[in-house]
Short mmCIF file of C-alpha atoms in Angstrom, two decimals:
data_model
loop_
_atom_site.label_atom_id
_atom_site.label_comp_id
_atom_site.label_asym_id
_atom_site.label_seq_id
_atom_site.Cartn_x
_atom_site.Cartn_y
_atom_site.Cartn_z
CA UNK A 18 -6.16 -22.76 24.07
CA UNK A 19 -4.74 -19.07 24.11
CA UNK A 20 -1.70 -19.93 22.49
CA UNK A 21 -4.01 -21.72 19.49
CA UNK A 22 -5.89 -18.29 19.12
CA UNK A 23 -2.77 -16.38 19.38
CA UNK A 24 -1.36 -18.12 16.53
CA UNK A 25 -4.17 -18.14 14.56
CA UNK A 26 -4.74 -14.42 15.12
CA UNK A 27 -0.98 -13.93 13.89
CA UNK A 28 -0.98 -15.79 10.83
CA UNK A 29 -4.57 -13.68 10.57
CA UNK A 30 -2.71 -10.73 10.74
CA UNK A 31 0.14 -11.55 8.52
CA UNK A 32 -2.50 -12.35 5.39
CA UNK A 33 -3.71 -9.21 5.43
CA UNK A 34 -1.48 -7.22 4.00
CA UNK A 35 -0.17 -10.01 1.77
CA UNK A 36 -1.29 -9.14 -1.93
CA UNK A 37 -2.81 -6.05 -3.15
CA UNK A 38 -1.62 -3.09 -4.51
CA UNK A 39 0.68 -0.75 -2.60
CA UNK A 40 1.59 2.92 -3.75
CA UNK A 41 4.18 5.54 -2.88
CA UNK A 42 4.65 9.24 -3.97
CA UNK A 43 7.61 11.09 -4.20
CA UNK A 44 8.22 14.57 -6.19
CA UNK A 45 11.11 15.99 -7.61
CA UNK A 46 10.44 17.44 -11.79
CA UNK A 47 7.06 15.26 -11.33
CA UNK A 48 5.33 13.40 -9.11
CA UNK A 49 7.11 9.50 -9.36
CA UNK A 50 4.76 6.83 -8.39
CA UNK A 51 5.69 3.51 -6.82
CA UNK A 52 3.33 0.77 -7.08
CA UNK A 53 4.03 -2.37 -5.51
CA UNK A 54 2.39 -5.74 -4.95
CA UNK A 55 4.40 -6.15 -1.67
CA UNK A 56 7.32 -4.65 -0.34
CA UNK A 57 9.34 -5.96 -2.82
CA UNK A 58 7.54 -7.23 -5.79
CA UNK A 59 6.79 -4.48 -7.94
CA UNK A 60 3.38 -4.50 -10.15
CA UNK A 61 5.15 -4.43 -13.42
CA UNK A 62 3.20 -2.76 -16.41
CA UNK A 63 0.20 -1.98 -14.08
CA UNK A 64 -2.18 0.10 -15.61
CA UNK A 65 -3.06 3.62 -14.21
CA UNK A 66 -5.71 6.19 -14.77
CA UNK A 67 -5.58 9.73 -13.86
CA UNK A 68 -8.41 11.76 -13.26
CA UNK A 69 -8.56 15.68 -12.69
CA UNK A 70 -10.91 16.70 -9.26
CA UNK A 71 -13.75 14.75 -9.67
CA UNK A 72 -14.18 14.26 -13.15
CA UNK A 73 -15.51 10.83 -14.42
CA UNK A 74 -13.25 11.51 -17.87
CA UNK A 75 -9.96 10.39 -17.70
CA UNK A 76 -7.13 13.02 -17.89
CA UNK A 77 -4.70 10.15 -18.35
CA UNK A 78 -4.21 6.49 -18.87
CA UNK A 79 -1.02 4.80 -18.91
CA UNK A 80 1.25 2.22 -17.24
CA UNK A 81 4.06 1.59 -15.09
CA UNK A 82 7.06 0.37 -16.31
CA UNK A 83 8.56 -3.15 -15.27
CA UNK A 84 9.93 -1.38 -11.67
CA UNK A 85 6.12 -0.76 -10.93
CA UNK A 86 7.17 2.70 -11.71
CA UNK A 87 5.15 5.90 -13.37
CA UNK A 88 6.37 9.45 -13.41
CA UNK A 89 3.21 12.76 -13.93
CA UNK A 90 3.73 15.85 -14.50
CA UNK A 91 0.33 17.79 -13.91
CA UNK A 92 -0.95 20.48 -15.66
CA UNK A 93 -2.44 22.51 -12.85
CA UNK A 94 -2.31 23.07 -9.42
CA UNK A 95 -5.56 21.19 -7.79
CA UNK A 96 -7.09 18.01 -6.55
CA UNK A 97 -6.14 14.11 -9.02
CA UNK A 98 -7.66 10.73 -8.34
CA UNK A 99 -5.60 7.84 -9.28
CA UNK A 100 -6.97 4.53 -9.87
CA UNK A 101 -4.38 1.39 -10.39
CA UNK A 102 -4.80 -2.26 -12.03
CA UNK A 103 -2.68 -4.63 -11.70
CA UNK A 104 -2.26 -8.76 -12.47
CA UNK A 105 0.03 -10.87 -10.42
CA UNK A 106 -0.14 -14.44 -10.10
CA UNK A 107 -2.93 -14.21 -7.40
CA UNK A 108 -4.85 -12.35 -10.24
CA UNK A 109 -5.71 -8.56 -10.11
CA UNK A 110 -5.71 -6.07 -7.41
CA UNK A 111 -6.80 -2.83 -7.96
CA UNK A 112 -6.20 0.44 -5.86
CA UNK A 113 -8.21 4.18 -5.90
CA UNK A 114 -6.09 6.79 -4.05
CA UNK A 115 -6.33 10.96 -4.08
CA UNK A 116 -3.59 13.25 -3.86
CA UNK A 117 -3.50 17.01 -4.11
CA UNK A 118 -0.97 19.02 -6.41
CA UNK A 119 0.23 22.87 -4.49
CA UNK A 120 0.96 25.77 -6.75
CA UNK A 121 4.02 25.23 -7.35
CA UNK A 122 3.00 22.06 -8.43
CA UNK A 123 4.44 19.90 -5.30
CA UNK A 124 2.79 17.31 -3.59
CA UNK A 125 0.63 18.72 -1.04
CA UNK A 126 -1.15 15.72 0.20
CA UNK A 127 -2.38 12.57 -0.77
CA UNK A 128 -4.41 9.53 0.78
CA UNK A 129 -1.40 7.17 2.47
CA UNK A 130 -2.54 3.56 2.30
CA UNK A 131 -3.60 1.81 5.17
CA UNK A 132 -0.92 -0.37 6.17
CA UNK A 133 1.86 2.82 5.86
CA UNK A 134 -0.29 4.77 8.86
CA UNK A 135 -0.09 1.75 10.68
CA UNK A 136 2.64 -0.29 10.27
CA UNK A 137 4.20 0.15 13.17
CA UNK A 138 1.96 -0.16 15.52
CA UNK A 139 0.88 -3.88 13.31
CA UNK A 140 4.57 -4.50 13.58
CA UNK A 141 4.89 -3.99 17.46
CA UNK A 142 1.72 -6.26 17.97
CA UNK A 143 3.08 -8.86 16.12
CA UNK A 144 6.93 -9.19 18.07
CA UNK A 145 5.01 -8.43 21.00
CA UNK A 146 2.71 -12.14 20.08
CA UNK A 147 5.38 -13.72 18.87
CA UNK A 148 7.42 -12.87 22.15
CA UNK A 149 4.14 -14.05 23.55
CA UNK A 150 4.13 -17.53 22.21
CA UNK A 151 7.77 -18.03 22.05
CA UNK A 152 8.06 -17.26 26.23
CA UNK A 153 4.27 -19.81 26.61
CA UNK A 154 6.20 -22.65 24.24
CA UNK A 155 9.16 -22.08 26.58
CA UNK A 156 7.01 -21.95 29.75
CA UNK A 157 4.79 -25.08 28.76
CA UNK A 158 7.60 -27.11 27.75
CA UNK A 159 9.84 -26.45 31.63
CA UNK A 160 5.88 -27.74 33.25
CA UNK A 161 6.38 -31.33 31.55
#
């Protein structure tokens, strides 16, 4: 019975973090976006809207190119919104993040998505089931 709701729990787990939309900053002349559905499927040509603070006006709307990616270059030092659509073949999956822009117009900080705080510790869980089940297959199997 505990293996059963092991293995259900895993495959839980895994689904999770399956589809959605997945976003990475980097600076260098601007601020590069990365926007993903997964690890590696990149949401090609997904739209994105920049707003300034917390302004309901948009200060930009574009899209990413067919790498899922989108370079900005802001115009002042202060706090942005982002919000991101994108269709994949599960349909669309949208994402709202904020990041901050310093004087010198570097990234100061900005909202990390859920599954980059803690996917480590979701990645140690899971070998540590899978070791889990594996050792309980092995175990139940030497019993018959």
């Amino acid at each position: 019975m505990m293996i059963r709701v092991l293995c259900v729990l895993s495959l839980w787990l895994g689904s999770v973090w399956a589809h959605g939309i997945f976003y990475d900053l980097k600076e260098g002349k601007a601020l590069v976006f990365h926007i993903n559905f997964s690890q590696t499927t990149p949401a090609s040509f997904a739209k994105i809207t920049i707003y300034e603070g917390e302004s309901a006006i948009p200060l930009l709307e574009s899209s990413c190119d067919e790498r899922g990616v989108f370079a900005f270059v802001p115009p002042r030092e202060g706090s942005y919104r982002a919000f991101v659509s994108g269709t994949s073949d599960h349909g669309e999956h949208t994402q709202e993040f904020d990041f901050e822009v310093g004087k010198d117009f570097s990234l100061s900080t900005y909202n990390q998505p859920l599954y980059e705080r803690y996917s480590g510790v979701l990645s140690a869980v899971g070998l540590l089931l899978g070791l889990f089940g594996i050792l309980s297959l092995i175990k139940s199997r030497k019993r018959d």
